Tab-separated table of C-alpha atoms and ligand atoms in Angstrom:
chain	number	residue	atom	x	y	z
J	1	MET	CA	25.783	104.588	96.646
J	2	LEU	CA	24.945	103.523	100.330
J	3	ILE	CA	27.718	104.864	102.340
J	4	GLY	CA	28.323	104.274	105.934
J	5	ILE	CA	30.008	106.640	108.178
J	6	THR	CA	32.153	106.140	111.311
J	7	TYR	CA	32.969	108.362	113.628
J	8	ASP	CA	33.585	109.619	117.366
J	9	LEU	CA	31.217	111.845	118.841
J	10	ARG	CA	32.852	114.121	121.537
J	11	ASP	CA	29.271	114.176	123.627
J	12	GLU	CA	29.082	110.333	123.923
J	13	TYR	CA	32.313	110.155	125.131
J	14	LEU	CA	31.706	113.129	127.466
J	15	SER	CA	28.886	111.243	128.737
J	16	GLU	CA	30.354	108.405	129.497
J	17	GLY	CA	32.789	110.368	131.924
J	18	TYR	CA	36.037	110.570	129.752
J	19	THR	CA	37.372	114.400	130.123
J	20	GLU	CA	37.312	117.451	127.880
J	21	MET	CA	41.295	116.790	127.077
J	22	GLU	CA	40.756	113.026	126.482
J	23	THR	CA	38.130	114.030	123.945
J	24	ALA	CA	39.658	117.115	122.204
J	25	GLU	CA	39.948	115.304	118.956
J	26	PHE	CA	36.495	113.516	118.826
J	27	ASP	CA	33.956	115.171	116.543
J	28	ARG	CA	30.599	117.396	117.123
J	29	PRO	CA	27.899	116.254	115.822
J	30	ASP	CA	26.974	119.318	113.357
J	31	THR	CA	30.459	117.743	111.840
J	32	ILE	CA	28.249	114.548	111.127
J	33	GLU	CA	25.497	116.350	109.963
J	34	ALA	CA	27.148	118.016	107.890
J	35	ILE	CA	29.249	115.370	106.010
J	36	ASP	CA	26.148	113.323	105.818
J	37	ARG	CA	23.987	116.386	104.154
J	38	ALA	CA	26.867	117.012	101.669
J	39	LEU	CA	27.479	112.898	100.863
J	40	SER	CA	23.112	112.947	100.531
J	41	ASN	CA	23.304	116.073	98.549
J	42	ALA	CA	25.374	114.068	96.025
J	43	GLY	CA	23.070	111.470	95.571
J	44	HIS	CA	24.049	108.806	98.051
J	45	GLN	CA	21.837	107.269	100.845
J	46	THR	CA	23.413	107.467	104.266
J	47	ASP	CA	23.907	105.661	107.505
J	48	ARG	CA	25.376	106.702	110.657
J	49	ILE	CA	27.236	103.888	112.571
J	50	GLY	CA	29.276	105.725	114.907
J	51	SER	CA	32.309	104.272	116.601
J	52	VAL	CA	34.943	100.975	115.922
J	53	LYS	CA	32.369	99.400	118.672
J	54	ALA	CA	29.113	100.126	116.736
J	55	LEU	CA	30.975	99.024	113.758
J	56	THR	CA	32.063	95.806	114.825
J	57	LYS	CA	27.994	95.460	115.987
J	58	ARG	CA	26.792	96.185	112.743
J	59	LEU	CA	29.620	94.372	110.973
J	60	SER	CA	28.453	91.026	113.126
J	61	ALA	CA	24.770	91.452	112.540
J	62	GLY	CA	25.672	90.827	108.761
J	63	ASP	CA	25.031	95.322	107.795
J	64	ARG	CA	27.668	95.876	104.864
J	65	TRP	CA	28.055	99.368	102.472
J	66	ASP	CA	29.433	100.270	99.764
J	67	MET	CA	31.784	102.864	100.933
J	68	VAL	CA	32.550	103.837	104.135
J	69	PHE	CA	33.044	107.628	105.159
J	70	ASN	CA	35.439	107.332	108.058
J	71	ILE	CA	36.784	109.816	110.529
J	72	ALA	CA	36.605	108.057	113.531
J	73	GLU	CA	39.690	108.999	115.679
J	74	GLY	CA	39.338	106.123	118.551
J	75	LEU	CA	40.542	106.053	121.445
J	76	CYS	CA	43.577	104.069	122.602
J	77	GLY	CA	46.871	102.764	121.493
J	78	TYR	CA	48.973	103.996	118.236
J	79	GLY	CA	46.600	102.231	115.837
J	80	ARG	CA	43.622	103.974	117.418
J	81	GLU	CA	43.172	105.559	114.049
J	82	ALA	CA	43.661	102.587	112.317
J	83	GLN	CA	41.145	100.158	114.037
J	84	VAL	CA	38.324	101.315	111.723
J	85	PRO	CA	39.927	100.649	108.194
J	86	ALA	CA	41.968	97.979	109.608
J	87	LEU	CA	38.046	96.015	110.069
J	88	LEU	CA	36.634	97.611	106.927
J	89	ASP	CA	39.819	95.759	105.523
J	90	ALA	CA	38.749	92.512	106.915
J	91	TYR	CA	35.436	92.275	105.124
J	92	ARG	CA	36.474	94.148	102.138
J	93	ILE	CA	34.735	97.193	102.189
J	94	PRO	CA	35.808	100.508	100.756
J	95	TYR	CA	36.466	103.358	103.229
J	96	VAL	CA	37.637	107.406	102.488
J	97	PHE	CA	40.865	107.783	103.593
J	98	SER	CA	43.849	106.785	104.742
J	99	ASP	CA	44.655	102.856	105.359
J	100	PRO	CA	45.468	101.242	108.478
J	101	LEU	CA	49.602	101.602	108.109
J	102	VAL	CA	49.539	105.277	107.030
J	103	LEU	CA	47.109	106.471	110.087
J	104	THR	CA	49.285	104.212	112.546
J	105	LEU	CA	52.885	105.757	110.829
J	106	THR	CA	51.462	108.924	111.295
J	107	LEU	CA	49.998	108.776	114.380
J	108	HIS	CA	53.214	108.352	116.134
J	109	LYS	CA	55.288	111.983	114.860
J	110	GLY	CA	58.499	110.460	115.678
J	111	MET	CA	58.403	107.452	113.198
J	112	THR	CA	56.358	109.259	110.577
J	113	LYS	CA	59.659	112.152	110.943
J	114	ARG	CA	62.082	108.941	110.006
J	115	VAL	CA	60.272	108.310	107.139
J	116	ILE	CA	60.464	111.984	106.234
J	117	ARG	CA	64.357	112.217	106.589
J	118	ASP	CA	64.764	109.243	104.287
J	119	LEU	CA	62.429	110.710	101.513
J	120	GLY	CA	64.880	114.073	101.914
J	121	ILE	CA	62.538	116.527	103.243
J	122	ALA	CA	63.670	118.721	106.189
J	123	THR	CA	62.201	118.160	109.340
J	124	PRO	CA	63.787	119.668	112.934
J	125	ASP	CA	66.229	117.072	114.376
J	126	PHE	CA	64.532	115.161	117.403
J	127	ALA	CA	64.678	113.096	120.227
J	128	VAL	CA	62.156	110.596	121.728
J	129	VAL	CA	61.442	110.725	125.778
J	130	ALA	CA	59.684	107.904	126.939
J	131	GLU	CA	60.836	108.484	130.838
J	132	GLU	CA	62.362	110.824	132.789
J	133	SER	CA	65.799	109.550	132.811
J	134	ASP	CA	65.861	110.019	128.553
J	135	VAL	CA	65.729	113.273	129.269
J	136	ASP	CA	69.384	113.348	130.635
J	137	SER	CA	70.715	112.355	126.800
J	138	VAL	CA	68.839	114.931	124.391
J	139	ARG	CA	71.860	116.371	122.699
J	140	LEU	CA	69.899	119.223	120.914
J	141	PRO	CA	70.758	122.904	120.570
J	142	TYR	CA	68.211	125.311	122.650
J	143	PRO	CA	65.282	126.299	122.325
J	144	LEU	CA	63.722	123.288	121.762
J	145	PHE	CA	60.125	122.163	121.580
J	146	VAL	CA	58.227	119.461	123.210
J	147	LYS	CA	55.124	117.701	122.630
J	148	PRO	CA	53.048	114.002	123.052
J	149	VAL	CA	54.435	111.961	120.300
J	150	ALA	CA	50.775	110.746	119.222
J	151	GLU	CA	48.022	113.905	119.641
J	152	GLY	CA	46.685	115.745	117.591
J	153	THR	CA	44.458	119.566	118.355
J	154	SER	CA	47.697	120.668	119.797
J	155	LYS	CA	46.604	118.486	122.688
J	156	GLY	CA	49.847	118.849	125.231
J	157	ILE	CA	50.974	122.227	123.734
J	158	ASP	CA	51.215	125.533	125.240
J	159	ALA	CA	53.982	128.627	125.985
J	160	SER	CA	55.710	125.838	128.523
J	161	SER	CA	56.084	124.234	125.159
J	162	LYS	CA	59.400	125.647	124.184
J	163	VAL	CA	62.124	125.527	126.280
J	164	GLY	CA	65.405	127.353	126.661
J	165	SER	CA	67.331	125.216	129.079
J	166	PRO	CA	67.673	121.368	130.535
J	167	ALA	CA	66.087	122.642	133.459
J	168	GLU	CA	62.791	123.635	131.866
J	169	LEU	CA	63.024	120.666	129.704
J	170	ALA	CA	63.062	118.103	132.321
J	171	GLN	CA	59.952	120.017	133.948
J	172	THR	CA	58.031	120.185	130.855
J	173	CYS	CA	58.925	116.216	130.063
J	174	ARG	CA	57.924	115.252	133.866
J	175	ARG	CA	54.392	117.144	133.319
J	176	LEU	CA	53.601	115.647	129.852
J	177	LEU	CA	54.984	112.547	130.666
J	178	SER	CA	52.676	112.040	133.978
J	179	THR	CA	49.640	113.569	132.384
J	180	TYR	CA	49.486	112.453	128.734
J	181	ARG	CA	51.186	108.614	129.488
J	182	GLN	CA	52.954	108.244	126.692
J	183	PRO	CA	56.165	109.199	124.961
J	184	LEU	CA	57.146	112.693	123.955
J	185	ILE	CA	59.046	113.968	121.119
J	186	VAL	CA	61.691	116.779	121.345
J	187	GLU	CA	62.373	118.792	117.973
J	188	THR	CA	64.200	121.928	117.444
J	189	PHE	CA	62.023	125.513	117.794
J	190	LEU	CA	61.706	126.272	114.183
J	191	PRO	CA	60.968	130.447	115.280
J	192	GLY	CA	59.488	131.207	111.547
J	193	ARG	CA	56.230	131.435	110.037
J	194	GLU	CA	53.863	128.612	109.803
J	195	PHE	CA	51.876	127.051	107.385
J	196	THR	CA	49.203	124.131	106.838
J	197	VAL	CA	48.492	123.027	103.402
J	198	GLY	CA	45.203	121.640	102.424
J	199	ILE	CA	45.526	118.585	99.909
J	200	VAL	CA	43.144	116.395	97.898
J	201	GLY	CA	43.546	113.478	95.966
J	202	THR	CA	46.362	110.394	96.030
J	203	GLY	CA	49.424	109.905	95.141
J	204	ARG	CA	49.911	111.475	91.368
J	205	ASP	CA	46.349	113.015	91.264
J	206	ALA	CA	46.803	114.780	94.687
J	207	VAL	CA	46.821	118.180	94.201
J	208	VAL	CA	47.123	121.564	96.895
J	209	ILE	CA	43.599	123.278	97.018
J	210	GLY	CA	45.445	125.758	99.293
J	211	ILE	CA	48.060	127.327	101.855
J	212	LEU	CA	46.829	128.792	105.377
J	213	GLU	CA	49.551	130.943	107.214
J	214	ILE	CA	48.979	130.744	110.916
J	215	TYR	CA	49.434	134.248	111.799
J	216	LEU	CA	49.111	135.062	115.599
J	217	LYS	CA	47.587	138.293	116.828
J	218	GLU	CA	48.875	139.955	119.581
J	219	LYS	CA	46.445	138.621	122.687
J	220	ALA	CA	47.363	135.097	121.368
J	221	GLU	CA	49.192	132.899	123.089
J	222	ARG	CA	52.923	134.088	121.786
J	223	ASP	CA	54.962	131.638	118.736
J	224	ILE	CA	52.878	128.568	118.310
J	225	TYR	CA	49.654	127.594	117.469
J	226	SER	CA	48.412	126.152	120.713
J	227	TYR	CA	45.596	124.378	122.286
J	228	ALA	CA	44.554	127.787	123.689
J	229	ASN	CA	44.999	129.702	120.364
J	230	LYS	CA	42.913	126.700	118.351
J	231	GLU	CA	40.214	126.955	120.666
J	232	ASN	CA	40.090	130.852	120.407
J	233	TYR	CA	40.429	131.152	117.312
J	234	LYS	CA	38.305	133.556	116.284
J	235	GLU	CA	39.753	136.440	118.511
J	236	LEU	CA	43.909	135.008	118.421
J	237	VAL	CA	44.380	134.021	114.855
J	238	GLU	CA	44.121	135.944	111.235
J	239	TYR	CA	44.665	132.720	108.412
J	240	ARG	CA	46.008	134.046	105.153
J	241	LEU	CA	46.054	131.881	101.933
J	242	LEU	CA	49.646	132.372	100.819
J	243	ASP	CA	50.991	132.705	97.295
J	244	GLY	CA	54.035	133.767	95.217
J	245	PRO	CA	57.311	131.959	95.268
J	246	LEU	CA	57.038	130.641	98.922
J	247	ALA	CA	53.648	128.936	98.176
J	248	GLY	CA	55.059	126.855	95.401
J	249	GLU	CA	58.228	125.438	98.055
J	250	ALA	CA	55.196	124.762	100.263
J	251	GLU	CA	53.104	122.937	97.697
J	252	ARG	CA	56.186	120.815	96.783
J	253	VAL	CA	57.481	119.832	100.116
J	254	ALA	CA	53.704	119.351	101.460
J	255	LEU	CA	53.434	116.995	98.161
J	256	LYS	CA	56.326	115.144	98.573
J	257	ALA	CA	55.509	114.498	102.161
J	258	TRP	CA	52.160	113.896	101.037
J	259	ARG	CA	52.871	111.084	97.910
J	260	GLY	CA	55.908	109.913	99.983
J	261	LEU	CA	53.812	108.591	102.988
J	262	GLY	CA	50.703	107.488	100.657
J	263	CYS	CA	48.569	109.460	102.084
J	264	ARG	CA	45.011	109.211	100.396
J	265	ASP	CA	41.912	111.377	99.346
J	266	GLY	CA	42.423	114.833	101.705
J	267	GLY	CA	43.831	115.791	104.287
J	268	ARG	CA	46.855	118.766	105.505
J	269	VAL	CA	50.156	119.018	105.725
J	270	ASP	CA	51.574	121.032	108.957
J	271	LEU	CA	55.046	123.146	108.042
J	272	ARG	CA	57.079	125.632	109.775
J	273	ALA	CA	60.413	127.747	108.542
J	274	ASP	CA	63.473	127.714	110.685
J	275	GLY	CA	65.862	131.102	111.136
J	276	ASN	CA	66.519	130.993	107.506
J	277	GLY	CA	62.974	130.646	105.699
J	278	ILE	CA	63.791	127.122	104.988
J	279	LEU	CA	60.179	124.989	105.281
J	280	HIS	CA	60.050	121.965	107.838
J	281	PHE	CA	57.498	119.329	107.722
J	282	LEU	CA	56.312	119.212	111.299
J	283	GLU	CA	53.263	116.880	111.154
J	284	VAL	CA	50.652	115.456	108.275
J	285	ASN	CA	46.955	115.170	109.186
J	286	PRO	CA	45.484	111.931	107.085
J	287	LEU	CA	42.078	112.232	109.263
J	288	ALA	CA	41.950	116.160	109.035
J	289	GLY	CA	39.083	118.167	110.928
J	290	LEU	CA	36.032	118.624	108.661
J	291	HIS	CA	33.791	121.081	111.233
J	292	PRO	CA	32.197	123.018	108.272
J	293	VAL	CA	33.136	126.455	110.076
J	294	HIS	CA	35.840	125.574	112.656
J	295	SER	CA	38.206	123.310	110.724
J	296	ASP	CA	41.466	124.553	109.110
J	297	LEU	CA	40.331	122.133	105.840
J	298	PRO	CA	37.310	123.962	105.470
J	299	ILE	CA	38.673	127.067	106.233
J	300	ILE	CA	41.115	126.708	103.773
J	301	CYS	CA	38.822	126.202	100.880
J	302	GLY	CA	36.274	128.480	101.775
J	303	LEU	CA	39.549	131.565	101.507
J	304	ALA	CA	40.309	129.275	98.276
J	305	GLY	CA	36.223	129.803	97.072
J	306	ILE	CA	35.873	126.056	97.602
J	307	THR	CA	32.221	125.057	98.869
J	308	TYR	CA	32.278	122.286	101.779
J	309	GLN	CA	29.778	120.628	99.075
J	310	GLU	CA	32.759	121.081	96.726
J	311	LEU	CA	35.394	119.552	99.316
J	312	ILE	CA	33.571	116.305	100.402
J	313	ASP	CA	32.605	115.653	96.725
J	314	ARG	CA	36.445	116.237	95.955
J	315	ILE	CA	37.029	113.500	98.439
J	316	MET	CA	34.736	110.983	97.684
J	317	GLN	CA	35.887	111.375	93.398
J	318	SER	CA	39.502	110.191	95.002
J	319	ALA	CA	38.515	107.499	96.973
J	320	VAL	CA	36.000	106.128	94.243
J	321	LYS	CA	38.493	106.457	91.729
J	322	ARG	CA	41.518	104.802	93.383
J	323	ILE	CA	39.511	101.838	94.792
J	324	GLY	CA	37.785	100.785	91.140
J	325	ALA	CA	41.794	101.038	90.362
J	326	ASP	CA	42.690	98.622	93.732
J	327	THR	CA	43.693	95.477	92.485
J	328	HIS	CA	45.208	94.094	95.839
J	329	ILE	CA	45.372	96.028	98.725
C	1	LIG	N1	59.413	122.259	116.372
C	1	LIG	C1	58.359	123.114	116.290
C	1	LIG	N2	59.158	124.579	116.390
C	1	LIG	C2	57.948	125.535	116.794
C	1	LIG	N3	56.758	125.785	116.586
C	1	LIG	C3	56.330	123.576	116.908
C	1	LIG	C4	56.937	122.547	116.409
C	1	LIG	N4	56.584	122.117	116.829
C	1	LIG	C5	55.199	121.949	116.638
C	1	LIG	N5	55.227	123.777	117.323
C	1	LIG	C6	53.509	124.360	117.096
C	1	LIG	O1	52.995	123.459	118.071
C	1	LIG	C7	51.720	123.298	117.150
C	1	LIG	C8	50.984	122.327	117.052
C	1	LIG	O2	52.169	121.418	116.643
C	1	LIG	P1	51.665	119.653	115.955
C	1	LIG	O3	51.449	120.322	114.513
C	1	LIG	O4	52.697	118.741	115.610
C	1	LIG	O5	50.553	119.406	117.093
C	1	LIG	P2	48.653	118.565	116.810
C	1	LIG	O6	48.203	118.377	117.846
C	1	LIG	O7	49.072	117.217	115.796
C	1	LIG	O8	48.464	119.614	115.386
C	1	LIG	P3	46.878	119.189	114.659
C	1	LIG	O9	46.126	120.129	115.399
C	1	LIG	O10	47.177	119.996	113.348
C	1	LIG	O11	46.768	117.755	114.944
C	1	LIG	C9	52.419	123.707	115.637
C	1	LIG	O12	50.936	124.382	115.050
C	1	LIG	C10	53.425	124.783	116.079
C	1	LIG	O13	52.768	126.098	116.209
C	2	LIG	MG1	49.454	120.417	113.677
């Protein structure tokens, strides 16, 4: 097959003047190289397309692909991750990973949690703070946790995200609102163990490939898998695969969320336990990082004895199978 690859390269945006933070979710050249190599090894012909703007030009020029391997996160708006898939739908070009509905919904952590609650999955109570005055109407028990409503890679998450009083809540909200210029989600702080669950497949075919416990070392920023802890994970974080009864529960919760939200082909669900050890849904990553060494999903694979090649093969197999079965959307 001829497979196009869509992505946002961090270096390109940095050279256009965007900041380190604005580009934190974007990809490094070695991620694209690794995906390209795995697809080529599997016998495909590849074509590196780039961002949504490059895709627009190529489509207008008449270029087409049998399938697009899409990891583009986009730059702007709640639909930023949905831009490439929506455009590909318009041209009826099949693509790997989730559709525009899922990618828009799951970028908004508050909207996602409303659906998750409807599915009967535990998730911390929350409020959305769109402007400073909304802080006064937050009626949730402290400690609370504050984060931007539509970011990833722990952008905006540090020690001050956990707040113990209305004054701290107001201070953190003021700072995050002015830095990120988007609403915030304020939710009950979960003090328990944290896991990220790696999944490949779609719907009934989705399976858990491994459950990673995020164990913070002594020198790490305490309690949370923060931006700083992710950036310096080699010194600050230890990853362990979970098994035993809690693993069964993590698998059940993660697959229920993955299937209920309609996520496709591969990604991760983040879970964390409350004070009673009950697992809660934190968020889902339908475009999980795919750096072969540094990203959580390939780290899970490494610990579970799955090679990077196998990971990409299984993601592709899921896409091919579901596209073969698609009748309308
Ligand atoms: N309610 C909460 N209680 C305790 N810790 C939390 C809570 N929400 C988030 N965290 C901490 O903050 C981290 C980042 O939160 P979250 O996973 O929502 O953000 P993200 O930036 O989208 O992450 P990713 O890099 O997985 O895309 C979590 O891994 C967890 O350590
Ligand atoms: Mg997360």
